[in-house]
PDB file of C-alpha atoms in Angstrom:
ATOM      1  CA  MET I 966     100.565 -31.230 -32.320  1.00  0.00           C
ATOM      2  CA  SER I 967      98.262 -28.162 -32.274  1.00  0.00           C
ATOM      3  CA  SER I 968      99.663 -24.883 -30.956  1.00  0.00           C
ATOM      4  CA  ILE I 969      96.383 -24.228 -29.160  1.00  0.00           C
ATOM      5  CA  VAL I 970      94.790 -26.585 -26.651  1.00  0.00           C
ATOM      6  CA  HIS I 971      91.471 -26.200 -24.827  1.00  0.00           C
ATOM      7  CA  ILE I 972      91.305 -28.127 -21.586  1.00  0.00           C
ATOM      8  CA  SER I 973      87.609 -28.425 -20.600  1.00  0.00           C
ATOM      9  CA  GLY I 974      86.605 -29.674 -17.166  1.00  0.00           C
ATOM     10  CA  PRO I 975      83.158 -29.934 -15.487  1.00  0.00           C
ATOM     11  CA  ALA I 976      81.214 -26.886 -14.436  1.00  0.00           C
ATOM     12  CA  GLY I 977      81.827 -26.196 -10.836  1.00  0.00           C
ATOM     13  CA  ALA I 978      85.152 -28.148 -10.965  1.00  0.00           C
ATOM     14  CA  GLY I 979      86.412 -29.104  -7.441  1.00  0.00           C
ATOM     15  CA  PRO I 980      90.028 -29.202  -6.264  1.00  0.00           C
ATOM     16  CA  GLY I 981      90.705 -32.637  -7.757  1.00  0.00           C
ATOM     17  CA  GLU I 982      89.400 -31.889 -11.263  1.00  0.00           C
ATOM     18  CA  ARG I 983      91.013 -28.538 -11.168  1.00  0.00           C
ATOM     19  CA  GLU I 984      94.368 -29.812 -10.354  1.00  0.00           C
ATOM     20  CA  GLU I 985      94.067 -32.438 -13.110  1.00  0.00           C
ATOM     21  CA  MET I 986      93.264 -29.662 -15.587  1.00  0.00           C
ATOM     22  CA  LEU I 987      96.268 -27.563 -14.609  1.00  0.00           C
ATOM     23  CA  ARG I 988      98.464 -30.631 -14.689  1.00  0.00           C
ATOM     24  CA  ARG I 989      97.366 -31.324 -18.245  1.00  0.00           C
ATOM     25  CA  MET I 990      98.070 -27.577 -19.030  1.00  0.00           C
ATOM     26  CA  HIS I 991     101.609 -27.801 -17.651  1.00  0.00           C
ATOM     27  CA  GLN I 992     102.250 -31.091 -19.407  1.00  0.00           C
ATOM     28  CA  PHE I 993     101.244 -29.605 -22.888  1.00  0.00           C
ATOM     29  CA  LEU I 994     103.570 -26.529 -22.376  1.00  0.00           C
ATOM     30  CA  ASP I 995     106.437 -28.728 -21.278  1.00  0.00           C
ATOM     31  CA  GLN I 996     106.175 -30.674 -24.557  1.00  0.00           C
ATOM     32  CA  SER I 997     105.859 -27.478 -26.584  1.00  0.00           C
ATOM     33  CA  GLY I 998     109.344 -26.200 -26.133  1.00  0.00           C
ATOM     34  CA  VAL I 999     108.476 -22.827 -24.750  1.00  0.00           C
ATOM     35  CA  SER I1000     111.142 -20.811 -23.115  1.00  0.00           C
ATOM     36  CA  GLU I1001     108.847 -18.528 -21.063  1.00  0.00           C
ATOM     37  CA  ARG I1002     105.288 -18.601 -19.804  1.00  0.00           C
ATOM     38  CA  LEU I1003     102.455 -16.038 -19.287  1.00  0.00           C
ATOM     39  CA  ARG I1004      99.557 -17.011 -17.027  1.00  0.00           C
ATOM     40  CA  VAL I1005      96.350 -15.044 -16.997  1.00  0.00           C
ATOM     41  CA  ASP I1006      93.677 -15.901 -14.579  1.00  0.00           C
ATOM     42  CA  VAL I1007      90.347 -14.543 -15.730  1.00  0.00           C
ATOM     43  CA  PRO I1008      88.556 -12.939 -12.705  1.00  0.00           C
ATOM     44  CA  GLN I1009      84.894 -13.851 -12.052  1.00  0.00           C
ATOM     45  CA  ARG I1010      82.131 -11.679 -13.299  1.00  0.00           C
ATOM     46  CA  GLY I1011      81.008  -9.068 -10.904  1.00  0.00           C
ATOM     47  CA  SER I1012      84.273  -8.603  -9.083  1.00  0.00           C
ATOM     48  CA  ASP I1013      85.866  -5.178  -8.941  1.00  0.00           C
ATOM     49  CA  GLN I1014      88.428  -4.896 -11.709  1.00  0.00           C
ATOM     50  CA  GLU I1015      89.699  -1.760 -13.446  1.00  0.00           C
ATOM     51  CA  VAL I1016      88.361  -1.558 -16.994  1.00  0.00           C
ATOM     52  CA  THR I1017      89.901   0.893 -19.465  1.00  0.00           C
ATOM     53  CA  GLY I1018      88.639  -0.710 -22.708  1.00  0.00           C
ATOM     54  CA  VAL I1019      87.155  -3.933 -23.917  1.00  0.00           C
ATOM     55  CA  LEU I1020      89.407  -5.985 -21.696  1.00  0.00           C
ATOM     56  CA  ARG I1021      89.644  -5.833 -17.901  1.00  0.00           C
ATOM     57  CA  SER I1022      93.155  -5.015 -16.728  1.00  0.00           C
ATOM     58  CA  GLU I1023      93.979  -8.625 -15.756  1.00  0.00           C
ATOM     59  CA  LEU I1024      93.540  -9.764 -19.439  1.00  0.00           C
ATOM     60  CA  GLU I1025      95.324  -6.878 -21.122  1.00  0.00           C
ATOM     61  CA  PRO I1026      98.709  -8.692 -21.195  1.00  0.00           C
ATOM     62  CA  LEU I1027      97.132 -11.295 -23.592  1.00  0.00           C
ATOM     63  CA  VAL I1028      97.093  -8.788 -26.473  1.00  0.00           C
ATOM     64  CA  PRO I1029     100.784  -8.232 -27.017  1.00  0.00           C
ATOM     65  CA  ALA I1030     101.589 -11.907 -26.089  1.00  0.00           C
ATOM     66  CA  LEU I1031      99.153 -13.370 -28.566  1.00  0.00           C
ATOM     67  CA  GLN I1032     100.115 -10.925 -31.297  1.00  0.00           C
ATOM     68  CA  SER I1033     103.864 -11.101 -31.179  1.00  0.00           C
ATOM     69  CA  GLY I1034     105.062 -13.681 -28.656  1.00  0.00           C
ATOM     70  CA  SER I1035     108.410 -13.117 -27.061  1.00  0.00           C
ATOM     71  CA  LEU I1036     110.386  -9.947 -27.562  1.00  0.00           C
ATOM     72  CA  PHE I1037     113.478 -12.055 -27.963  1.00  0.00           C
ATOM     73  CA  GLY I1038     112.188 -14.422 -30.605  1.00  0.00           C
ATOM     74  CA  ASP I1039     111.590 -17.323 -28.358  1.00  0.00           C
ATOM     75  CA  LYS I1040     108.352 -19.340 -28.092  1.00  0.00           C
ATOM     76  CA  VAL I1041     106.060 -18.266 -25.364  1.00  0.00           C
ATOM     77  CA  GLY I1042     103.570 -20.414 -23.533  1.00  0.00           C
ATOM     78  CA  ILE I1043     100.317 -18.690 -22.708  1.00  0.00           C
ATOM     79  CA  GLU I1044      98.025 -19.923 -20.077  1.00  0.00           C
ATOM     80  CA  ILE I1045      94.419 -18.689 -19.973  1.00  0.00           C
ATOM     81  CA  VAL I1046      92.794 -20.072 -16.869  1.00  0.00           C
ATOM     82  CA  ASP I1047      89.019 -19.856 -15.983  1.00  0.00           C
ATOM     83  CA  ALA I1048      88.046 -18.781 -19.611  1.00  0.00           C
ATOM     84  CA  GLN I1049      84.433 -19.434 -18.587  1.00  0.00           C
ATOM     85  CA  TRP I1050      84.492 -16.067 -16.633  1.00  0.00           C
ATOM     86  CA  MET I1051      85.246 -14.039 -19.739  1.00  0.00           C
ATOM     87  CA  GLN I1052      82.759 -11.297 -20.648  1.00  0.00           C
ATOM     88  CA  ALA I1053      81.335 -11.458 -24.184  1.00  0.00           C
ATOM     89  CA  GLY I1054      83.394  -8.591 -25.481  1.00  0.00           C
ATOM     90  CA  GLU I1055      86.612 -10.007 -23.967  1.00  0.00           C
ATOM     91  CA  ALA I1056      85.866 -13.449 -25.482  1.00  0.00           C
ATOM     92  CA  ALA I1057      85.447 -12.009 -28.896  1.00  0.00           C
ATOM     93  CA  VAL I1058      88.847 -10.140 -28.673  1.00  0.00           C
ATOM     94  CA  VAL I1059      90.584 -13.206 -27.570  1.00  0.00           C
ATOM     95  CA  ALA I1060      88.936 -15.404 -30.157  1.00  0.00           C
ATOM     96  CA  ASP I1061      90.120 -12.927 -32.971  1.00  0.00           C
ATOM     97  CA  LEU I1062      93.639 -13.140 -31.568  1.00  0.00           C
ATOM     98  CA  LEU I1063      93.656 -16.850 -31.483  1.00  0.00           C
ATOM     99  CA  ALA I1064      92.411 -17.019 -35.019  1.00  0.00           C
ATOM    100  CA  ALA I1065      95.589 -15.076 -36.224  1.00  0.00           C
ATOM    101  CA  VAL I1066      98.121 -16.546 -33.793  1.00  0.00           C
ATOM    102  CA  ASP I1067     101.541 -17.513 -35.043  1.00  0.00           C
ATOM    103  CA  PRO I1068     102.060 -21.216 -34.035  1.00  0.00           C
ATOM    104  CA  ASN I1069     105.823 -20.737 -34.234  1.00  0.00           C
ATOM    105  CA  ALA I1070     105.804 -17.895 -31.724  1.00  0.00           C
ATOM    106  CA  VAL I1071     103.262 -19.076 -29.090  1.00  0.00           C
ATOM    107  CA  ALA I1072     101.643 -22.114 -27.631  1.00  0.00           C
ATOM    108  CA  VAL I1073      98.272 -21.495 -25.962  1.00  0.00           C
ATOM    109  CA  VAL I1074      96.341 -23.443 -23.387  1.00  0.00           C
ATOM    110  CA  VAL I1075      92.823 -22.322 -22.526  1.00  0.00           C
ATOM    111  CA  VAL I1076      91.423 -23.928 -19.346  1.00  0.00           C
ATOM    112  CA  SER I1077      87.662 -23.620 -18.614  1.00  0.00           C
ATOM    113  CA  SER I1078      85.300 -25.190 -16.125  1.00  0.00           C
ATOM    114  CA  GLY I1079      82.373 -25.708 -18.415  1.00  0.00           C
ATOM    115  CA  SER I1080      81.996 -23.697 -21.588  1.00  0.00           C
ATOM    116  CA  PRO I1081      83.561 -20.309 -22.342  1.00  0.00           C
ATOM    117  CA  PRO I1082      81.469 -17.658 -24.092  1.00  0.00           C
ATOM    118  CA  LYS I1083      80.252 -18.687 -27.615  1.00  0.00           C
ATOM    119  CA  SER I1084      82.696 -16.553 -29.749  1.00  0.00           C
ATOM    120  CA  LEU I1085      85.674 -18.059 -27.972  1.00  0.00           C
ATOM    121  CA  ALA I1086      84.126 -21.648 -27.931  1.00  0.00           C
ATOM    122  CA  ASP I1087      83.528 -21.461 -31.596  1.00  0.00           C
ATOM    123  CA  THR I1088      87.166 -20.457 -32.334  1.00  0.00           C
ATOM    124  CA  LEU I1089      88.516 -23.166 -29.932  1.00  0.00           C
ATOM    125  CA  LYS I1090      86.292 -25.762 -31.629  1.00  0.00           C
ATOM    126  CA  GLU I1091      87.825 -24.848 -34.949  1.00  0.00           C
ATOM    127  CA  ARG I1092      91.388 -24.182 -34.099  1.00  0.00           C
ATOM    128  CA  ALA I1093      92.217 -26.003 -30.859  1.00  0.00           C
ATOM    129  CA  GLU I1094      92.926 -29.593 -29.792  1.00  0.00           C
ATOM    130  CA  LYS I1095      90.355 -30.405 -27.016  1.00  0.00           C
ATOM    131  CA  VAL I1096      91.230 -32.243 -23.882  1.00  0.00           C
ATOM    132  CA  THR I1097      88.307 -33.086 -21.656  1.00  0.00           C
ATOM    133  CA  VAL I1098      88.673 -33.717 -17.888  1.00  0.00           C
ATOM    134  CA  GLY I1099      85.597 -35.492 -16.480  1.00  0.00           C
ATOM    135  CA  LYS I1100      84.167 -35.095 -13.032  1.00  0.00           C
ATOM    136  CA  LEU I1101      85.978 -37.366 -10.528  1.00  0.00           C
ATOM    137  CA  ARG I1102      83.951 -40.082  -8.994  1.00  0.00           C
ATOM    138  CA  ASP I1103      84.565 -42.360  -6.063  1.00  0.00           C
ATOM    139  CA  ARG I1104      85.452 -45.143  -8.624  1.00  0.00           C
ATOM    140  CA  ASP I1105      87.821 -42.882 -10.439  1.00  0.00           C
ATOM    141  CA  MET I1106      89.694 -42.196  -7.095  1.00  0.00           C
ATOM    142  CA  ARG I1107      89.929 -45.920  -6.428  1.00  0.00           C
ATOM    143  CA  ASP I1108      91.691 -46.340  -9.742  1.00  0.00           C
ATOM    144  CA  ALA I1109      93.802 -43.260  -9.099  1.00  0.00           C
ATOM    145  CA  LEU I1110      94.806 -44.478  -5.685  1.00  0.00           C
ATOM    146  CA  GLY I1111      95.902 -47.823  -7.152  1.00  0.00           C
ATOM    147  CA  ALA I1112      97.917 -46.178  -9.875  1.00  0.00           C
ATOM    148  CA  GLU I1113      99.635 -43.717  -7.477  1.00  0.00           C
ATOM    149  CA  LEU I1114     100.447 -46.514  -5.078  1.00  0.00           C
ATOM    150  CA  LYS I1115     102.007 -48.713  -7.870  1.00  0.00           C
ATOM    151  CA  THR I1116     104.046 -45.607  -9.049  1.00  0.00           C
ATOM    152  CA  ARG I1117     105.598 -45.275  -5.561  1.00  0.00           C
ATOM    153  CA  GLY I1118     105.945 -49.021  -4.927  1.00  0.00           C
ATOM    154  CA  ILE I1119     103.742 -48.812  -1.885  1.00  0.00           C
ATOM    155  CA  GLU I1120     100.942 -51.204  -0.953  1.00  0.00           C
ATOM    156  CA  ALA I1121      97.778 -50.484   1.105  1.00  0.00           C
ATOM    157  CA  ASP I1122      95.723 -53.014   2.963  1.00  0.00           C
ATOM    158  CA  ARG I1123      91.929 -52.757   2.611  1.00  0.00           C
ATOM    159  CA  GLY I1124      91.553 -50.513   5.749  1.00  0.00           C
ATOM    160  CA  GLY I1125      94.378 -48.249   4.541  1.00  0.00           C
ATOM    161  CA  ALA I1126      92.914 -47.696   1.119  1.00  0.00           C
ATOM    162  CA  GLU I1127      89.481 -47.061   2.551  1.00  0.00           C
ATOM    163  CA  ALA I1128      90.923 -44.582   5.016  1.00  0.00           C
ATOM    164  CA  LEU I1129      92.780 -42.697   2.413  1.00  0.00           C
ATOM    165  CA  LEU I1130      89.669 -42.412   0.199  1.00  0.00           C
ATOM    166  CA  ALA I1131      87.410 -41.407   3.127  1.00  0.00           C
ATOM    167  CA  ARG I1132      90.078 -38.820   4.272  1.00  0.00           C
ATOM    168  CA  PHE I1133      90.889 -37.130   0.817  1.00  0.00           C
ATOM    169  CA  GLY I1134      87.729 -37.746  -1.237  1.00  0.00           C
ATOM    170  CA  THR I1135      88.202 -36.434  -4.792  1.00  0.00           C
ATOM    171  CA  ASP I1136      90.949 -34.067  -3.760  1.00  0.00           C
ATOM    172  CA  LEU I1137      93.618 -35.816  -5.930  1.00  0.00           C
ATOM    173  CA  GLY I1138      96.307 -33.278  -5.197  1.00  0.00           C
ATOM    174  CA  SER I1139      96.038 -33.805  -1.457  1.00  0.00           C
ATOM    175  CA  LEU I1140      96.003 -37.598  -1.929  1.00  0.00           C
ATOM    176  CA  ARG I1141      99.159 -37.397  -3.928  1.00  0.00           C
ATOM    177  CA  ARG I1142     100.874 -35.278  -1.336  1.00  0.00           C
ATOM    178  CA  ALA I1143      99.830 -37.664   1.425  1.00  0.00           C
ATOM    179  CA  LEU I1144     101.400 -40.486  -0.495  1.00  0.00           C
ATOM    180  CA  ASP I1145     104.477 -38.530  -1.027  1.00  0.00           C
ATOM    181  CA  GLN I1146     104.859 -38.086   2.794  1.00  0.00           C
ATOM    182  CA  LEU I1147     104.405 -41.814   3.288  1.00  0.00           C
ATOM    183  CA  GLU I1148     106.927 -42.576   0.623  1.00  0.00           C
ATOM    184  CA  SER I1149     109.401 -40.100   2.119  1.00  0.00           C
ATOM    185  CA  ALA I1150     108.902 -41.742   5.575  1.00  0.00           C
ATOM    186  CA  GLY I1151     109.868 -45.193   4.125  1.00  0.00           C
ATOM    187  CA  GLU I1152     106.499 -46.823   4.578  1.00  0.00           C
ATOM    188  CA  THR I1153     105.758 -49.685   2.303  1.00  0.00           C
ATOM    189  CA  ILE I1154     102.369 -50.794   3.623  1.00  0.00           C
ATOM    190  CA  VAL I1155      99.593 -48.333   4.376  1.00  0.00           C
ATOM    191  CA  THR I1156      97.227 -49.188   7.134  1.00  0.00           C
ATOM    192  CA  ARG I1157      94.011 -47.453   8.454  1.00  0.00           C
ATOM    193  CA  THR I1158      95.773 -46.648  11.781  1.00  0.00           C
ATOM    194  CA  MET I1159      98.681 -45.087   9.957  1.00  0.00           C
ATOM    195  CA  VAL I1160      96.371 -42.794   7.897  1.00  0.00           C
ATOM    196  CA  LEU I1161      94.300 -41.662  10.858  1.00  0.00           C
ATOM    197  CA  GLU I1162      97.248 -40.975  13.000  1.00  0.00           C
ATOM    198  CA  ARG I1163      99.401 -39.215  10.290  1.00  0.00           C
ATOM    199  CA  PHE I1164      96.757 -37.108   8.609  1.00  0.00           C
ATOM    200  CA  LYS I1165      94.650 -35.405  11.373  1.00  0.00           C
ATOM    201  CA  ASN I1166      93.116 -32.610   9.409  1.00  0.00           C
ATOM    202  CA  ARG I1167      90.497 -33.825   6.966  1.00  0.00           C
ATOM    203  CA  PRO I1168      90.333 -31.428   3.921  1.00  0.00           C
ATOM    204  CA  GLU I1169      87.156 -29.387   3.559  1.00  0.00           C
ATOM    205  CA  GLU I1170      86.591 -31.240   0.337  1.00  0.00           C
ATOM    206  CA  GLY I1171      84.939 -34.044   2.446  1.00  0.00           C
ATOM    207  CA  MET I1172      82.232 -31.618   3.513  1.00  0.00           C
ATOM    208  CA  TRP I1173      81.618 -30.487  -0.016  1.00  0.00           C
ATOM    209  CA  HIS I1174      80.967 -34.159  -0.920  1.00  0.00           C
ATOM    210  CA  TYR I1175      78.532 -34.280   1.980  1.00  0.00           C
ATOM    211  CA  THR I1176      76.648 -31.086   0.957  1.00  0.00           C
ATOM    212  CA  ASP I1177      76.492 -32.206  -2.735  1.00  0.00           C
ATOM    213  CA  ALA I1178      74.916 -35.529  -1.622  1.00  0.00           C
ATOM    214  CA  VAL I1179      72.440 -33.678   0.580  1.00  0.00           C
ATOM    215  CA  THR I1180      71.469 -31.234  -2.154  1.00  0.00           C
ATOM    216  CA  ALA I1181      70.953 -34.129  -4.514  1.00  0.00           C
ATOM    217  CA  GLY I1182      68.709 -35.757  -1.913  1.00  0.00           C
ATOM    218  CA  ASN I1183      70.906 -38.849  -1.862  1.00  0.00           C
ATOM    219  CA  VAL I1184      70.443 -40.020   1.663  1.00  0.00           C
ATOM    220  CA  GLY I1185      72.679 -43.069   1.371  1.00  0.00           C
ATOM    221  CA  ASP I1186      75.699 -41.039   0.051  1.00  0.00           C
ATOM    222  CA  ALA I1187      75.096 -38.289   2.487  1.00  0.00           C
ATOM    223  CA  LEU I1188      75.119 -40.561   5.532  1.00  0.00           C
ATOM    224  CA  ARG I1189      78.223 -42.338   4.211  1.00  0.00           C
ATOM    225  CA  HIS I1190      80.043 -39.036   3.974  1.00  0.00           C
ATOM    226  CA  LEU I1191      78.698 -38.047   7.373  1.00  0.00           C
ATOM    227  CA  ASP I1192      80.180 -41.129   8.855  1.00  0.00           C
ATOM    228  CA  ALA I1193      83.672 -40.319   7.298  1.00  0.00           C
ATOM    229  CA  ILE I1194      83.483 -36.674   8.523  1.00  0.00           C
ATOM    230  CA  LEU I1195      82.561 -37.667  12.110  1.00  0.00           C
ATOM    231  CA  THR I1196      85.438 -40.051  12.223  1.00  0.00           C
ATOM    232  CA  HIS I1197      87.895 -37.103  12.048  1.00  0.00           C
ATOM    233  CA  THR I1198      85.821 -33.961  12.911  1.00  0.00           C
ATOM    234  CA  HIS I1199      83.701 -32.774  15.751  1.00  0.00           C
ATOM    235  CA  PRO I1200      80.060 -32.444  14.543  1.00  0.00           C
ATOM    236  CA  LEU I1201      79.982 -28.741  15.482  1.00  0.00           C
ATOM    237  CA  ALA I1202      82.447 -28.207  12.753  1.00  0.00           C
ATOM    238  CA  LEU I1203      80.096 -29.756  10.253  1.00  0.00           C
ATOM    239  CA  VAL I1204      77.196 -27.626  11.685  1.00  0.00           C
ATOM    240  CA  GLY I1205      79.262 -24.432  11.098  1.00  0.00           C
ATOM    241  CA  PHE I1206      79.968 -25.483   7.576  1.00  0.00           C
ATOM    242  CA  LEU I1207      76.236 -26.143   7.007  1.00  0.00           C
ATOM    243  CA  GLU I1208      75.364 -22.785   8.410  1.00  0.00           C
ATOM    244  CA  ALA I1209      77.788 -21.201   5.862  1.00  0.00           C
ATOM    245  CA  ASP I1210      76.404 -23.297   3.015  1.00  0.00           C
ATOM    246  CA  LEU I1211      72.856 -22.423   3.973  1.00  0.00           C
ATOM    247  CA  ARG I1212      73.658 -18.661   4.192  1.00  0.00           C
ATOM    248  CA  GLN I1213      75.112 -18.869   0.712  1.00  0.00           C
ATOM    249  CA  LYS I1214      71.926 -20.551  -0.634  1.00  0.00           C
ATOM    250  CA  ALA I1215      69.910 -17.750   0.918  1.00  0.00           C
ATOM    251  CA  TYR I1216      72.117 -15.157  -0.848  1.00  0.00           C
ATOM    252  CA  ALA I1217      71.600 -16.969  -4.124  1.00  0.00           C
ATOM    253  CA  SER I1218      67.752 -17.136  -3.584  1.00  0.00           C
ATOM    254  CA  ALA I1219      67.703 -13.309  -2.813  1.00  0.00           C
ATOM    255  CA  ALA I1220      70.248 -12.147  -5.490  1.00  0.00           C
ATOM    256  CA  PRO I1221      68.737 -10.511  -8.619  1.00  0.00           C
ATOM    257  CA  ASP I1222      71.581 -11.656 -10.948  1.00  0.00           C
ATOM    258  CA  LEU I1223      74.897 -13.481 -10.946  1.00  0.00           C
ATOM    259  CA  ASP I1224      77.066 -10.281 -10.676  1.00  0.00           C
ATOM    260  CA  THR I1225      75.291  -9.272  -7.478  1.00  0.00           C
ATOM    261  CA  LEU I1226      75.630 -12.662  -5.971  1.00  0.00           C
ATOM    262  CA  GLY I1227      79.316 -12.517  -6.731  1.00  0.00           C
ATOM    263  CA  GLN I1228      79.556  -9.119  -4.834  1.00  0.00           C
ATOM    264  CA  TRP I1229      77.654 -10.535  -1.842  1.00  0.00           C
ATOM    265  CA  MET I1230      79.909 -13.615  -1.390  1.00  0.00           C
ATOM    266  CA  PRO I1231      83.142 -13.369   0.613  1.00  0.00           C
ATOM    267  CA  PRO I1232      86.012 -11.779  -1.355  1.00  0.00           C
ATOM    268  CA  ARG I1233      88.148 -14.996  -1.636  1.00  0.00           C
ATOM    269  CA  THR I1234      85.229 -17.193  -2.857  1.00  0.00           C
ATOM    270  CA  GLN I1235      86.278 -18.944  -6.113  1.00  0.00           C
ATOM    271  CA  GLY I1236      84.264 -18.031  -9.135  1.00  0.00           C
ATOM    272  CA  TRP I1237      83.027 -21.647  -9.804  1.00  0.00           C
ATOM    273  CA  LYS I1238      81.408 -21.651  -6.379  1.00  0.00           C
ATOM    274  CA  VAL I1239      79.353 -18.509  -7.225  1.00  0.00           C
ATOM    275  CA  GLU I1240      78.335 -20.002 -10.533  1.00  0.00           C
ATOM    276  CA  LYS I1241      77.324 -23.360  -8.896  1.00  0.00           C
ATOM    277  CA  LEU I1242      75.243 -21.456  -6.349  1.00  0.00           C
ATOM    278  CA  TRP I1243      73.603 -19.264  -8.967  1.00  0.00           C
ATOM    279  CA  LYS I1244      72.557 -22.359 -11.150  1.00  0.00           C
ATOM    280  CA  ALA I1245      71.055 -24.073  -8.111  1.00  0.00           C
ATOM    281  CA  ARG I1246      69.058 -21.066  -6.953  1.00  0.00           C
ATOM    282  CA  GLY I1247      65.267 -21.704  -6.526  1.00  0.00           C
ATOM    283  CA  ARG I1248      65.717 -25.466  -5.916  1.00  0.00           C
ATOM    284  CA  VAL I1249      65.023 -24.940  -2.304  1.00  0.00           C
ATOM    285  CA  SER I1250      61.826 -23.028  -1.372  1.00  0.00           C
ATOM    286  CA  ASP I1251      61.939 -20.199   1.246  1.00  0.00           C
ATOM    287  CA  SER I1252      59.835 -22.360   3.641  1.00  0.00           C
ATOM    288  CA  ASP I1253      62.308 -25.233   3.463  1.00  0.00           C
ATOM    289  CA  LEU I1254      65.199 -22.797   3.957  1.00  0.00           C
ATOM    290  CA  HIS I1255      63.585 -21.710   7.165  1.00  0.00           C
ATOM    291  CA  ARG I1256      63.055 -25.235   8.213  1.00  0.00           C
ATOM    292  CA  ALA I1257      66.698 -25.975   7.608  1.00  0.00           C
ATOM    293  CA  VAL I1258      67.714 -22.854   9.744  1.00  0.00           C
ATOM    294  CA  SER I1259      65.620 -23.991  12.575  1.00  0.00           C
ATOM    295  CA  ALA I1260      66.943 -27.508  12.383  1.00  0.00           C
ATOM    296  CA  LEU I1261      70.426 -26.397  12.428  1.00  0.00           C
ATOM    297  CA  ALA I1262      69.761 -24.248  15.487  1.00  0.00           C
ATOM    298  CA  ARG I1263      68.325 -27.215  17.325  1.00  0.00           C
ATOM    299  CA  ALA I1264      71.152 -29.363  16.313  1.00  0.00           C
ATOM    300  CA  ASP I1265      73.618 -26.865  17.566  1.00  0.00           C
ATOM    301  CA  ARG I1266      71.860 -26.670  21.000  1.00  0.00           C
ATOM    302  CA  ILE I1267      71.830 -30.455  21.277  1.00  0.00           C
ATOM    303  CA  LEU I1268      75.454 -30.764  20.387  1.00  0.00           C
ATOM    304  CA  LYS I1269      76.418 -28.214  23.044  1.00  0.00           C
ATOM    305  CA  SER I1270      74.215 -29.527  25.810  1.00  0.00           C
ATOM    306  CA  ALA I1271      73.276 -33.284  25.347  1.00  0.00           C
ATOM    307  CA  PRO I1272      75.598 -36.254  26.038  1.00  0.00           C
ATOM    308  CA  GLU I1273      77.999 -37.069  23.406  1.00  0.00           C
ATOM    309  CA  GLU I1274      76.243 -40.391  22.779  1.00  0.00           C
ATOM    310  CA  THR I1275      73.383 -38.534  21.119  1.00  0.00           C
ATOM    311  CA  HIS I1276      75.515 -36.461  18.743  1.00  0.00           C
ATOM    312  CA  ARG I1277      75.744 -38.876  15.831  1.00  0.00           C
ATOM    313  CA  LEU I1278      72.008 -39.661  15.972  1.00  0.00           C
ATOM    314  CA  THR I1279      71.331 -35.924  15.956  1.00  0.00           C
ATOM    315  CA  MET I1280      73.559 -35.421  12.928  1.00  0.00           C
ATOM    316  CA  GLU I1281      71.969 -38.388  11.106  1.00  0.00           C
ATOM    317  CA  ARG I1282      68.455 -37.072  11.615  1.00  0.00           C
ATOM    318  CA  LEU I1283      69.502 -33.660  10.468  1.00  0.00           C
ATOM    319  CA  THR I1284      71.136 -35.194   7.365  1.00  0.00           C
ATOM    320  CA  VAL I1285      67.975 -37.052   6.428  1.00  0.00           C
ATOM    321  CA  ALA I1286      65.808 -33.905   6.899  1.00  0.00           C
ATOM    322  CA  LEU I1287      68.148 -31.735   4.855  1.00  0.00           C
ATOM    323  CA  CYS I1288      68.105 -34.276   2.065  1.00  0.00           C
ATOM    324  CA  ARG I1289      64.381 -33.943   1.889  1.00  0.00           C
ATOM    325  CA  TRP I1290      64.249 -30.141   2.120  1.00  0.00           C
ATOM    326  CA  TYR I1291      67.106 -29.363  -0.244  1.00  0.00           C
ATOM    327  CA  SER I1292      65.783 -31.709  -3.005  1.00  0.00           C
ATOM    328  CA  ALA I1293      62.093 -31.043  -2.677  1.00  0.00           C
ATOM    329  CA  ARG I1294      61.775 -29.213  -6.020  1.00  0.00           C
ATOM    330  CA  ARG I1295      63.687 -31.671  -8.102  1.00  0.00           C
TER     331      ARG I1295
END
């Protein structure tokens, strides 16, 4: 078994894919016999970090760890997470250190959503065992749900299975935790009513699926996700989410470069979100962005003033319109 592993996930990995990548990382180090671990999370480009040399301060602990391992002679596990955010100079330094690493002193896992910078990617291709985590699809989640239910000795009727998938989307970690709760409660058969009553708060991941479908112009998928969201959430919550998403699209359209976009985004925004927005910039024209703003404002007024019976139709019409505007340039 190689002492270096590169776990590569899809660009813009969501919570489900990210959790699977980190699970594989921990699994490898558990099997490597390390006595201590060092985790380094690479900060996104454009954030405010102290730079005293080639490496930003968050990455400096990698140098002594990769050069000598443990001070006590034990094997050290080194976790490098979000390597896609390394700057070119940092990637070159880490690549040189990995090329000379002592396999008896350290076990290294490099985790990236998409490709790391070229110098590091080339070294990993030559020296590391590669593990690929693909983007989770609805079909993958059905298979995962079946496997998780079997592991716990729990069954789910058709309604229960559909409710779990609608509730948690591709957020595999949240799905596992939900099943843990059901197992702890002694449940043996999961029903739709049980899921809806026990898990009141739908994760935000469901809204991400919705906006992904809208951005792709996939009306069918967008309406299906809309139905799942409205089952558990007031439509005004979705309007608020769409307003934030539209604001971020506007930031991406106006930003001169990726670093500036990262500075404009809220401080706690994850790096993969910034990169995803940057890659998608220009796909929506300014005129279509204005149309979307006006449509959201109208929907907001209707939801706050019109009878509840009109709310679903309003959101369905909004969804179809956004699908057309957001995907117009594709």
